[in-house]
mmCIF file with all atom_site columns, C-alpha atoms in Angstrom:
data_model
loop_
_atom_site.group_PDB
_atom_site.id
_atom_site.type_symbol
_atom_site.label_atom_id
_atom_site.label_alt_id
_atom_site.label_comp_id
_atom_site.label_asym_id
_atom_site.label_entity_id
_atom_site.label_seq_id
_atom_site.pdbx_PDB_ins_code
_atom_site.Cartn_x
_atom_site.Cartn_y
_atom_site.Cartn_z
_atom_site.occupancy
_atom_site.B_iso_or_equiv
_atom_site.pdbx_formal_charge
_atom_site.auth_seq_id
_atom_site.auth_comp_id
_atom_site.auth_asym_id
_atom_site.auth_atom_id
_atom_site.pdbx_PDB_model_num
ATOM 1   C CA . MET A 1 1   ? -22.554 -9.912  -29.547 1.00 66.00 ? 667 MET A CA 1
ATOM 2   C CA . ALA A 1 2   ? -22.168 -10.795 -33.219 1.00 67.00 ? 668 ALA A CA 1
ATOM 3   C CA . GLU A 1 3   ? -19.466 -8.144  -33.640 1.00 75.00 ? 669 GLU A CA 1
ATOM 4   C CA . LEU A 1 4   ? -17.666 -9.332  -30.520 1.00 76.00 ? 670 LEU A CA 1
ATOM 5   C CA . ALA A 1 5   ? -17.683 -12.928 -31.775 1.00 80.00 ? 671 ALA A CA 1
ATOM 6   C CA . LEU A 1 6   ? -16.045 -11.736 -35.005 1.00 83.00 ? 672 LEU A CA 1
ATOM 7   C CA . TYR A 1 7   ? -13.091 -10.133 -33.216 1.00 86.00 ? 673 TYR A CA 1
ATOM 8   C CA . LEU A 1 8   ? -12.887 -12.386 -30.168 1.00 89.00 ? 674 LEU A CA 1
ATOM 9   C CA . PRO A 1 9   ? -10.411 -15.005 -31.519 1.00 88.00 ? 675 PRO A CA 1
ATOM 10  C CA . GLY A 1 10  ? -7.832  -12.347 -32.402 1.00 87.00 ? 676 GLY A CA 1
ATOM 11  C CA . ILE A 1 11  ? -8.348  -10.499 -29.129 1.00 91.00 ? 677 ILE A CA 1
ATOM 12  C CA . LEU A 1 12  ? -7.887  -13.680 -27.112 1.00 91.00 ? 678 LEU A CA 1
ATOM 13  C CA . ALA A 1 13  ? -4.714  -14.516 -29.040 1.00 87.00 ? 679 ALA A CA 1
ATOM 14  C CA . ALA A 1 14  ? -3.317  -11.045 -28.320 1.00 89.00 ? 680 ALA A CA 1
ATOM 15  C CA . TYR A 1 15  ? -4.286  -11.367 -24.655 1.00 91.00 ? 681 TYR A CA 1
ATOM 16  C CA . ALA A 1 16  ? -2.508  -14.712 -24.459 1.00 87.00 ? 682 ALA A CA 1
ATOM 17  C CA . ILE A 1 17  ? 0.699   -13.090 -25.730 1.00 83.00 ? 683 ILE A CA 1
ATOM 18  C CA . LEU A 1 18  ? 0.314   -10.241 -23.240 1.00 87.00 ? 684 LEU A CA 1
ATOM 19  C CA . LEU A 1 19  ? -0.213  -12.715 -20.419 1.00 84.00 ? 685 LEU A CA 1
ATOM 20  C CA . VAL A 1 20  ? 2.804   -14.820 -21.320 1.00 77.00 ? 686 VAL A CA 1
ATOM 21  C CA . GLY A 1 21  ? 4.905   -11.716 -21.922 1.00 75.00 ? 687 GLY A CA 1
ATOM 22  C CA . GLY A 1 22  ? 3.846   -10.222 -18.603 1.00 77.00 ? 688 GLY A CA 1
ATOM 23  C CA . PHE A 1 23  ? 5.094   -13.269 -16.746 1.00 72.00 ? 689 PHE A CA 1
ATOM 24  C CA . SER A 1 24  ? 8.389   -13.440 -18.663 1.00 71.00 ? 690 SER A CA 1
ATOM 25  C CA . PRO A 1 25  ? 11.745  -11.784 -17.858 1.00 65.00 ? 691 PRO A CA 1
ATOM 26  C CA . GLY A 1 26  ? 12.256  -8.306  -19.223 1.00 70.00 ? 692 GLY A CA 1
ATOM 27  C CA . PRO A 1 27  ? 12.941  -4.672  -18.287 1.00 74.00 ? 693 PRO A CA 1
ATOM 28  C CA . SER A 1 28  ? 9.740   -4.371  -16.245 1.00 78.00 ? 694 SER A CA 1
ATOM 29  C CA . VAL A 1 29  ? 10.556  -7.510  -14.287 1.00 76.00 ? 695 VAL A CA 1
ATOM 30  C CA . ALA A 1 30  ? 14.090  -6.265  -13.636 1.00 75.00 ? 696 ALA A CA 1
ATOM 31  C CA . LEU A 1 31  ? 12.767  -2.915  -12.406 1.00 79.00 ? 697 LEU A CA 1
ATOM 32  C CA . LEU A 1 32  ? 10.240  -4.528  -10.066 1.00 80.00 ? 698 LEU A CA 1
ATOM 33  C CA . LEU A 1 33  ? 12.889  -6.932  -8.836  1.00 76.00 ? 699 LEU A CA 1
ATOM 34  C CA . GLY A 1 34  ? 15.082  -4.019  -7.840  1.00 75.00 ? 700 GLY A CA 1
ATOM 35  C CA . VAL A 1 35  ? 12.351  -1.819  -6.367  1.00 80.00 ? 701 VAL A CA 1
ATOM 36  C CA . GLY A 1 36  ? 10.718  -4.693  -4.491  1.00 74.00 ? 702 GLY A CA 1
ATOM 37  C CA . GLY A 1 37  ? 14.006  -5.772  -2.982  1.00 69.00 ? 703 GLY A CA 1
ATOM 38  C CA . ALA A 1 38  ? 15.178  -2.275  -2.067  1.00 70.00 ? 704 ALA A CA 1
ATOM 39  C CA . GLN A 1 39  ? 11.993  -0.433  -1.060  1.00 75.00 ? 705 GLN A CA 1
ATOM 40  C CA . GLY A 1 40  ? 9.406   -3.113  -0.402  1.00 78.00 ? 706 GLY A CA 1
ATOM 41  C CA . ARG A 1 41  ? 5.978   -4.135  -1.648  1.00 81.00 ? 707 ARG A CA 1
ATOM 42  C CA . HIS A 1 42  ? 4.249   -0.748  -1.578  1.00 87.00 ? 708 HIS A CA 1
ATOM 43  C CA . ALA A 1 43  ? 6.950   0.899   -3.698  1.00 86.00 ? 709 ALA A CA 1
ATOM 44  C CA . ALA A 1 44  ? 6.847   -1.995  -6.181  1.00 86.00 ? 710 ALA A CA 1
ATOM 45  C CA . LEU A 1 45  ? 3.054   -1.703  -6.519  1.00 91.00 ? 711 LEU A CA 1
ATOM 46  C CA . VAL A 1 46  ? 3.305   2.044   -7.153  1.00 91.00 ? 712 VAL A CA 1
ATOM 47  C CA . THR A 1 47  ? 5.902   1.318   -9.839  1.00 89.00 ? 713 THR A CA 1
ATOM 48  C CA . THR A 1 48  ? 3.494   -1.258  -11.264 1.00 91.00 ? 714 THR A CA 1
ATOM 49  C CA . LEU A 1 49  ? 0.821   1.415   -11.713 1.00 93.00 ? 715 LEU A CA 1
ATOM 50  C CA . GLY A 1 50  ? 3.325   3.512   -13.646 1.00 92.00 ? 716 GLY A CA 1
ATOM 51  C CA . ILE A 1 51  ? 4.229   0.553   -15.850 1.00 90.00 ? 717 ILE A CA 1
ATOM 52  C CA . VAL A 1 52  ? 0.558   -0.070  -16.601 1.00 92.00 ? 718 VAL A CA 1
ATOM 53  C CA . ALA A 1 53  ? -0.038  3.628   -17.370 1.00 93.00 ? 719 ALA A CA 1
ATOM 54  C CA . GLY A 1 54  ? 2.833   3.616   -19.853 1.00 90.00 ? 720 GLY A CA 1
ATOM 55  C CA . SER A 1 55  ? 1.590   0.398   -21.410 1.00 89.00 ? 721 SER A CA 1
ATOM 56  C CA . VAL A 1 56  ? -1.962  1.737   -21.809 1.00 92.00 ? 722 VAL A CA 1
ATOM 57  C CA . SER A 1 57  ? -0.664  4.957   -23.362 1.00 91.00 ? 723 SER A CA 1
ATOM 58  C CA . LEU A 1 58  ? 1.371   3.073   -25.963 1.00 87.00 ? 724 LEU A CA 1
ATOM 59  C CA . ASN A 1 59  ? -1.531  0.735   -26.627 1.00 89.00 ? 725 ASN A CA 1
ATOM 60  C CA . ILE A 1 60  ? -3.871  3.631   -27.407 1.00 90.00 ? 726 ILE A CA 1
ATOM 61  C CA . LEU A 1 61  ? -1.330  5.607   -29.443 1.00 84.00 ? 727 LEU A CA 1
ATOM 62  C CA . THR A 1 62  ? -0.374  2.554   -31.486 1.00 83.00 ? 728 THR A CA 1
ATOM 63  C CA . LEU A 1 63  ? -4.022  1.663   -31.992 1.00 82.00 ? 729 LEU A CA 1
ATOM 64  C CA . ILE A 1 64  ? -4.711  5.146   -33.384 1.00 82.00 ? 730 ILE A CA 1
ATOM 65  C CA . GLY A 1 65  ? -1.642  5.023   -35.622 1.00 76.00 ? 731 GLY A CA 1
ATOM 66  C CA . VAL A 1 66  ? -2.511  1.594   -36.979 1.00 69.00 ? 732 VAL A CA 1
ATOM 67  C CA . GLY A 1 67  ? -6.083  2.707   -37.619 1.00 65.00 ? 733 GLY A CA 1
ATOM 68  C CA . VAL A 1 68  ? -4.967  5.737   -39.622 1.00 65.00 ? 734 VAL A CA 1
ATOM 69  C CA . LEU A 1 69  ? -2.506  3.634   -41.624 1.00 63.00 ? 735 LEU A CA 1
ATOM 70  C CA . VAL A 1 70  ? -5.120  1.045   -42.518 1.00 60.00 ? 736 VAL A CA 1
ATOM 71  C CA . GLU A 1 71  ? -7.556  3.759   -43.615 1.00 59.00 ? 737 GLU A CA 1
ATOM 72  C CA . GLN A 1 72  ? -4.964  5.336   -45.922 1.00 63.00 ? 738 GLN A CA 1
ATOM 73  C CA . THR A 1 73  ? -3.575  2.209   -47.594 1.00 67.00 ? 739 THR A CA 1
ATOM 74  C CA . ALA A 1 74  ? -5.466  -0.933  -48.518 1.00 61.00 ? 740 ALA A CA 1
ATOM 75  C CA . TRP A 1 75  ? -2.349  -3.133  -48.264 1.00 65.00 ? 741 TRP A CA 1
ATOM 76  C CA . ALA A 1 76  ? -1.453  -1.901  -44.767 1.00 64.00 ? 742 ALA A CA 1
ATOM 77  C CA . VAL A 1 77  ? -3.166  -4.868  -43.099 1.00 65.00 ? 743 VAL A CA 1
ATOM 78  C CA . THR A 1 78  ? -0.926  -7.337  -44.932 1.00 72.00 ? 744 THR A CA 1
ATOM 79  C CA . ILE A 1 79  ? 2.212   -5.334  -44.140 1.00 72.00 ? 745 ILE A CA 1
ATOM 80  C CA . LEU A 1 80  ? 1.139   -5.045  -40.514 1.00 68.00 ? 746 LEU A CA 1
ATOM 81  C CA . ARG A 1 81  ? 0.620   -8.787  -40.325 1.00 71.00 ? 747 ARG A CA 1
ATOM 82  C CA . TYR A 1 82  ? 4.104   -9.593  -41.628 1.00 76.00 ? 748 TYR A CA 1
ATOM 83  C CA . VAL A 1 83  ? 5.755   -6.984  -39.409 1.00 73.00 ? 749 VAL A CA 1
ATOM 84  C CA . GLY A 1 84  ? 3.969   -8.460  -36.406 1.00 68.00 ? 750 GLY A CA 1
ATOM 85  C CA . ALA A 1 85  ? 4.933   -12.004 -37.360 1.00 76.00 ? 751 ALA A CA 1
ATOM 86  C CA . ALA A 1 86  ? 8.580   -11.037 -37.876 1.00 81.00 ? 752 ALA A CA 1
ATOM 87  C CA . TYR A 1 87  ? 8.782   -9.291  -34.514 1.00 72.00 ? 753 TYR A CA 1
ATOM 88  C CA . LEU A 1 88  ? 7.149   -12.166 -32.650 1.00 74.00 ? 754 LEU A CA 1
ATOM 89  C CA . ALA A 1 89  ? 9.545   -14.582 -34.354 1.00 82.00 ? 755 ALA A CA 1
ATOM 90  C CA . TRP A 1 90  ? 12.463  -12.403 -33.204 1.00 77.00 ? 756 TRP A CA 1
ATOM 91  C CA . LEU A 1 91  ? 11.113  -12.434 -29.637 1.00 72.00 ? 757 LEU A CA 1
ATOM 92  C CA . ALA A 1 92  ? 10.760  -16.212 -29.827 1.00 78.00 ? 758 ALA A CA 1
ATOM 93  C CA . TYR A 1 93  ? 14.364  -16.564 -30.991 1.00 80.00 ? 759 TYR A CA 1
ATOM 94  C CA . GLY A 1 94  ? 15.592  -14.315 -28.194 1.00 77.00 ? 760 GLY A CA 1
ATOM 95  C CA . ALA A 1 95  ? 13.656  -16.252 -25.568 1.00 70.00 ? 761 ALA A CA 1
ATOM 96  C CA . LEU A 1 96  ? 14.932  -19.626 -26.790 1.00 78.00 ? 762 LEU A CA 1
ATOM 97  C CA . ARG A 1 97  ? 18.490  -18.312 -26.864 1.00 80.00 ? 763 ARG A CA 1
ATOM 98  C CA . LYS A 1 98  ? 18.132  -17.158 -23.250 1.00 73.00 ? 764 LYS A CA 1
ATOM 99  C CA . ALA A 1 99  ? 16.714  -20.567 -22.333 1.00 73.00 ? 765 ALA A CA 1
ATOM 100 C CA . VAL A 1 100 ? 19.906  -22.193 -23.594 1.00 76.00 ? 766 VAL A CA 1
ATOM 101 C CA . SER A 1 101 ? 22.178  -19.648 -21.911 1.00 75.00 ? 767 SER A CA 1
ATOM 102 C CA . PRO A 1 102 ? 20.215  -17.384 -19.545 1.00 66.00 ? 768 PRO A CA 1
ATOM 103 C CA . PRO A 1 103 ? 21.972  -14.067 -18.863 1.00 60.00 ? 769 PRO A CA 1
ATOM 104 C CA . ASP A 1 104 ? 22.076  -12.508 -15.450 1.00 60.00 ? 770 ASP A CA 1
ATOM 105 C CA . LEU A 1 105 ? 18.950  -10.551 -14.594 1.00 54.00 ? 771 LEU A CA 1
ATOM 106 C CA . SER A 1 106 ? 20.426  -7.437  -13.047 1.00 53.00 ? 772 SER A CA 1
ATOM 107 C CA . GLU A 1 107 ? 18.309  -5.569  -10.575 1.00 49.00 ? 773 GLU A CA 1
ATOM 108 C CA . THR A 1 108 ? 17.467  -2.107  -11.900 1.00 47.00 ? 774 THR A CA 1
ATOM 109 C CA . THR A 1 109 ? 17.331  -0.375  -8.527  1.00 49.00 ? 775 THR A CA 1
ATOM 110 C CA . PRO A 1 110 ? 16.745  3.385   -8.635  1.00 51.00 ? 776 PRO A CA 1
ATOM 111 C CA . PRO A 1 111 ? 17.579  5.501   -5.612  1.00 56.00 ? 777 PRO A CA 1
ATOM 112 C CA . ALA A 1 112 ? 14.885  5.573   -2.921  1.00 58.00 ? 778 ALA A CA 1
ATOM 113 C CA . LYS A 1 113 ? 12.006  7.639   -4.338  1.00 70.00 ? 779 LYS A CA 1
ATOM 114 C CA . GLY A 1 114 ? 8.589   8.888   -3.340  1.00 78.00 ? 780 GLY A CA 1
ATOM 115 C CA . THR A 1 115 ? 5.271   7.801   -4.819  1.00 81.00 ? 781 THR A CA 1
ATOM 116 C CA . ARG A 1 116 ? 5.249   10.197  -7.781  1.00 86.00 ? 782 ARG A CA 1
ATOM 117 C CA . ALA A 1 117 ? 8.825   9.431   -8.745  1.00 88.00 ? 783 ALA A CA 1
ATOM 118 C CA . LEU A 1 118 ? 8.225   5.674   -8.591  1.00 88.00 ? 784 LEU A CA 1
ATOM 119 C CA . PHE A 1 119 ? 5.118   6.021   -10.763 1.00 92.00 ? 785 PHE A CA 1
ATOM 120 C CA . ALA A 1 120 ? 7.037   8.146   -13.272 1.00 90.00 ? 786 ALA A CA 1
ATOM 121 C CA . THR A 1 121 ? 9.880   5.622   -13.364 1.00 85.00 ? 787 THR A CA 1
ATOM 122 C CA . GLY A 1 122 ? 7.481   2.810   -14.242 1.00 86.00 ? 788 GLY A CA 1
ATOM 123 C CA . ALA A 1 123 ? 5.730   4.853   -16.933 1.00 90.00 ? 789 ALA A CA 1
ATOM 124 C CA . ALA A 1 124 ? 8.988   6.059   -18.464 1.00 87.00 ? 790 ALA A CA 1
ATOM 125 C CA . LEU A 1 125 ? 10.194  2.477   -18.762 1.00 81.00 ? 791 LEU A CA 1
ATOM 126 C CA . HIS A 1 126 ? 7.585   1.870   -21.473 1.00 79.00 ? 792 HIS A CA 1
ATOM 127 C CA . LEU A 1 127 ? 7.261   5.310   -23.017 1.00 82.00 ? 793 LEU A CA 1
ATOM 128 C CA . THR A 1 128 ? 10.995  5.582   -23.740 1.00 78.00 ? 794 THR A CA 1
ATOM 129 C CA . ASN A 1 129 ? 11.440  2.036   -25.030 1.00 74.00 ? 795 ASN A CA 1
ATOM 130 C CA . PRO A 1 130 ? 11.201  1.779   -28.869 1.00 72.00 ? 796 PRO A CA 1
ATOM 131 C CA . LYS A 1 131 ? 10.789  -1.999  -28.605 1.00 75.00 ? 797 LYS A CA 1
ATOM 132 C CA . ALA A 1 132 ? 7.563   -1.493  -26.669 1.00 78.00 ? 798 ALA A CA 1
ATOM 133 C CA . ILE A 1 133 ? 6.067   0.359   -29.646 1.00 78.00 ? 799 ILE A CA 1
ATOM 134 C CA . VAL A 1 134 ? 6.943   -2.487  -32.004 1.00 79.00 ? 800 VAL A CA 1
ATOM 135 C CA . PHE A 1 135 ? 5.501   -4.924  -29.472 1.00 82.00 ? 801 PHE A CA 1
ATOM 136 C CA . TRP A 1 136 ? 2.140   -3.131  -29.545 1.00 85.00 ? 802 TRP A CA 1
ATOM 137 C CA . ILE A 1 137 ? 2.179   -3.033  -33.336 1.00 82.00 ? 803 ILE A CA 1
ATOM 138 C CA . ALA A 1 138 ? 2.581   -6.814  -33.231 1.00 82.00 ? 804 ALA A CA 1
ATOM 139 C CA . MET A 1 139 ? -0.249  -7.093  -30.695 1.00 84.00 ? 805 MET A CA 1
ATOM 140 C CA . HIS A 1 140 ? -2.632  -5.178  -32.945 1.00 82.00 ? 806 HIS A CA 1
ATOM 141 C CA . ALA A 1 141 ? -1.590  -7.317  -35.891 1.00 81.00 ? 807 ALA A CA 1
ATOM 142 C CA . VAL A 1 142 ? -2.565  -10.396 -33.888 1.00 83.00 ? 808 VAL A CA 1
ATOM 143 C CA . ALA A 1 143 ? -5.772  -8.875  -32.525 1.00 84.00 ? 809 ALA A CA 1
ATOM 144 C CA . GLY A 1 144 ? -6.959  -7.856  -36.007 1.00 82.00 ? 810 GLY A CA 1
ATOM 145 C CA . LEU A 1 145 ? -9.047  -4.892  -34.872 1.00 82.00 ? 811 LEU A CA 1
ATOM 146 C CA . SER A 1 146 ? -9.079  -3.017  -38.187 1.00 76.00 ? 812 SER A CA 1
ATOM 147 C CA . GLY A 1 147 ? -12.547 -1.552  -38.628 1.00 77.00 ? 813 GLY A CA 1
ATOM 148 C CA . ALA A 1 148 ? -13.723 -2.603  -35.175 1.00 82.00 ? 814 ALA A CA 1
ATOM 149 C CA . PRO A 1 149 ? -16.285 -0.368  -33.445 1.00 88.00 ? 815 PRO A CA 1
ATOM 150 C CA . LEU A 1 150 ? -15.199 1.903   -30.618 1.00 88.00 ? 816 LEU A CA 1
ATOM 151 C CA . SER A 1 151 ? -16.769 -0.345  -27.985 1.00 89.00 ? 817 SER A CA 1
ATOM 152 C CA . ILE A 1 152 ? -14.589 -3.286  -29.102 1.00 91.00 ? 818 ILE A CA 1
ATOM 153 C CA . LEU A 1 153 ? -11.466 -1.129  -29.160 1.00 90.00 ? 819 LEU A CA 1
ATOM 154 C CA . ALA A 1 154 ? -12.195 0.284   -25.694 1.00 92.00 ? 820 ALA A CA 1
ATOM 155 C CA . GLY A 1 155 ? -12.820 -3.211  -24.365 1.00 92.00 ? 821 GLY A CA 1
ATOM 156 C CA . PHE A 1 156 ? -9.520  -4.420  -25.802 1.00 93.00 ? 822 PHE A CA 1
ATOM 157 C CA . VAL A 1 157 ? -7.586  -1.559  -24.171 1.00 93.00 ? 823 VAL A CA 1
ATOM 158 C CA . LEU A 1 158 ? -9.290  -2.169  -20.817 1.00 95.00 ? 824 LEU A CA 1
ATOM 159 C CA . GLY A 1 159 ? -8.657  -5.900  -20.944 1.00 94.00 ? 825 GLY A CA 1
ATOM 160 C CA . ALA A 1 160 ? -5.000  -5.381  -21.854 1.00 93.00 ? 826 ALA A CA 1
ATOM 161 C CA . ALA A 1 161 ? -4.620  -2.935  -18.956 1.00 94.00 ? 827 ALA A CA 1
ATOM 162 C CA . LEU A 1 162 ? -6.089  -5.443  -16.503 1.00 95.00 ? 828 LEU A CA 1
ATOM 163 C CA . ILE A 1 163 ? -3.778  -8.194  -17.739 1.00 93.00 ? 829 ILE A CA 1
ATOM 164 C CA . SER A 1 164 ? -0.762  -5.911  -17.481 1.00 90.00 ? 830 SER A CA 1
ATOM 165 C CA . PHE A 1 165 ? -1.700  -4.885  -13.957 1.00 92.00 ? 831 PHE A CA 1
ATOM 166 C CA . ALA A 1 166 ? -2.363  -8.459  -12.810 1.00 92.00 ? 832 ALA A CA 1
ATOM 167 C CA . CYS A 1 167 ? 0.980   -9.717  -14.133 1.00 89.00 ? 833 CYS A CA 1
ATOM 168 C CA . HIS A 1 168 ? 3.104   -6.862  -12.826 1.00 88.00 ? 834 HIS A CA 1
ATOM 169 C CA . ALA A 1 169 ? 1.300   -6.632  -9.493  1.00 90.00 ? 835 ALA A CA 1
ATOM 170 C CA . ALA A 1 170 ? 2.009   -10.327 -8.987  1.00 87.00 ? 836 ALA A CA 1
ATOM 171 C CA . TRP A 1 171 ? 5.700   -9.672  -9.629  1.00 82.00 ? 837 TRP A CA 1
ATOM 172 C CA . ALA A 1 172 ? 5.618   -6.681  -7.277  1.00 85.00 ? 838 ALA A CA 1
ATOM 173 C CA . VAL A 1 173 ? 4.204   -8.754  -4.441  1.00 84.00 ? 839 VAL A CA 1
ATOM 174 C CA . LEU A 1 174 ? 6.360   -11.819 -5.024  1.00 81.00 ? 840 LEU A CA 1
ATOM 175 C CA . PHE A 1 175 ? 9.604   -9.896  -5.482  1.00 73.00 ? 841 PHE A CA 1
ATOM 176 C CA . SER A 1 176 ? 9.127   -8.487  -1.992  1.00 71.00 ? 842 SER A CA 1
ATOM 177 C CA . THR A 1 177 ? 10.300  -11.845 -0.640  1.00 73.00 ? 843 THR A CA 1
ATOM 178 C CA . ASN A 1 178 ? 13.884  -13.080 -0.848  1.00 66.00 ? 844 ASN A CA 1
ATOM 179 C CA . GLY A 1 179 ? 12.846  -16.719 -1.241  1.00 68.00 ? 845 GLY A CA 1
ATOM 180 C CA . PHE A 1 180 ? 10.809  -16.089 -4.375  1.00 67.00 ? 846 PHE A CA 1
ATOM 181 C CA . ARG A 1 181 ? 13.569  -14.050 -6.021  1.00 62.00 ? 847 ARG A CA 1
ATOM 182 C CA . ALA A 1 182 ? 15.927  -16.980 -5.606  1.00 66.00 ? 848 ALA A CA 1
ATOM 183 C CA . ALA A 1 183 ? 13.354  -19.476 -6.926  1.00 71.00 ? 849 ALA A CA 1
ATOM 184 C CA . TYR A 1 184 ? 12.639  -17.267 -9.920  1.00 67.00 ? 850 TYR A CA 1
ATOM 185 C CA . ALA A 1 185 ? 16.321  -17.130 -10.832 1.00 66.00 ? 851 ALA A CA 1
ATOM 186 C CA . ARG A 1 186 ? 16.414  -20.940 -10.879 1.00 70.00 ? 852 ARG A CA 1
ATOM 187 C CA . ALA A 1 187 ? 13.285  -21.219 -13.055 1.00 71.00 ? 853 ALA A CA 1
ATOM 188 C CA . ARG A 1 188 ? 14.239  -18.623 -15.663 1.00 69.00 ? 854 ARG A CA 1
ATOM 189 C CA . ARG A 1 189 ? 15.498  -21.188 -18.187 1.00 74.00 ? 855 ARG A CA 1
ATOM 190 C CA . TRP A 1 190 ? 12.122  -22.976 -18.297 1.00 74.00 ? 856 TRP A CA 1
ATOM 191 C CA . ILE A 1 191 ? 10.184  -19.722 -18.427 1.00 69.00 ? 857 ILE A CA 1
ATOM 192 C CA . GLU A 1 192 ? 12.178  -18.539 -21.426 1.00 71.00 ? 858 GLU A CA 1
ATOM 193 C CA . ALA A 1 193 ? 11.782  -21.882 -23.215 1.00 79.00 ? 859 ALA A CA 1
ATOM 194 C CA . ALA A 1 194 ? 7.991   -21.842 -22.779 1.00 74.00 ? 860 ALA A CA 1
ATOM 195 C CA . LEU A 1 195 ? 7.802   -18.223 -23.923 1.00 69.00 ? 861 LEU A CA 1
ATOM 196 C CA . GLY A 1 196 ? 9.920   -18.887 -27.009 1.00 75.00 ? 862 GLY A CA 1
ATOM 197 C CA . GLY A 1 197 ? 7.840   -21.863 -28.091 1.00 81.00 ? 863 GLY A CA 1
ATOM 198 C CA . PHE A 1 198 ? 4.552   -20.013 -27.626 1.00 72.00 ? 864 PHE A CA 1
ATOM 199 C CA . LEU A 1 199 ? 5.657   -16.878 -29.484 1.00 70.00 ? 865 LEU A CA 1
ATOM 200 C CA . GLY A 1 200 ? 7.086   -18.979 -32.291 1.00 80.00 ? 866 GLY A CA 1
ATOM 201 C CA . LEU A 1 201 ? 3.732   -20.690 -32.834 1.00 80.00 ? 867 LEU A CA 1
ATOM 202 C CA . ILE A 1 202 ? 1.862   -17.383 -32.846 1.00 73.00 ? 868 ILE A CA 1
ATOM 203 C CA . ALA A 1 203 ? 4.356   -15.888 -35.311 1.00 76.00 ? 869 ALA A CA 1
ATOM 204 C CA . LEU A 1 204 ? 3.901   -18.858 -37.651 1.00 82.00 ? 870 LEU A CA 1
ATOM 205 C CA . ARG A 1 205 ? 0.135   -18.568 -37.453 1.00 75.00 ? 871 ARG A CA 1
ATOM 206 C CA . LEU A 1 206 ? 0.213   -14.842 -38.148 1.00 71.00 ? 872 LEU A CA 1
ATOM 207 C CA . ALA A 1 207 ? 2.553   -15.195 -41.129 1.00 74.00 ? 873 ALA A CA 1
ATOM 208 C CA . THR A 1 208 ? 0.611   -17.992 -42.809 1.00 78.00 ? 874 THR A CA 1
ATOM 209 C CA . GLU A 1 209 ? -2.987  -16.889 -42.392 1.00 68.00 ? 875 GLU A CA 1
ATOM 210 C CA . ARG A 1 210 ? -4.544  -15.060 -45.287 1.00 53.00 ? 876 ARG A CA 1
ATOM 211 C CA . SER A 1 211 ? -6.259  -12.255 -43.439 1.00 48.00 ? 877 SER A CA 1
ATOM 212 C CA . LEU A 1 212 ? -6.489  -10.748 -39.976 1.00 42.00 ? 878 LEU A CA 1
#
C-alpha cells in the first residue's frame, strides 16, 4: 500500500487525461461514428475491442521503452517530463483552436466487414498512428512510473485498458443512434474547449514540477 500511495497521484493524473481524451473528438471517435452509423452497435463494439487492443499494445511497448531509457541515462526522466509537457501543450492548443472553429468530423466508414476485419481496423488505427506513441510517452511522463514494481505497472496498464474500453464502448453504443450523433455535433465546441483547458493545466504542472 505504501508503494501504491507513492505512485497514485501520478497514475490518477494520467488516468484523468485518458478519460478526458477518450471522450474527446479524434480518429477513434470518427471511426466509431462511421461504423456505428453504417453497421450498427455490434460492429462498433467489435471495433472498440480492436481500438483497446491497439491502445494496450502501445501502452506496454512505450512503458518498456521508457523504462530502458531511464535505466540507461540519469537525465532521461527530465527529458521525458519536458517532452510530455510540450506534447500536452500542443494538444491543448489544438483543442482550443477547434473550439473556436470546429472542423467537420468526417465519418471514417470502412466497407462492411466481418468481426475479425472490424477488430483489425480498430487495432490498426492506433498501431499505425505515430501520434499515439507520443501520446503514451506523455502519459508515462505524467504517471511517473520510473522504478515502479511490476505490480504497479501491471495495474496501470489494466486500469488504462478499462478506461479506454469504457470511453470507446460508450461512443459505440451512443453513435448507434441518429439523435445522439446530431447532438454530439452541436456540443463539439464545448467539448474541445474543456479538453484544451484541462490539458493546458496538466502541461503546465508537468513542466514546472521538479521531479516526476
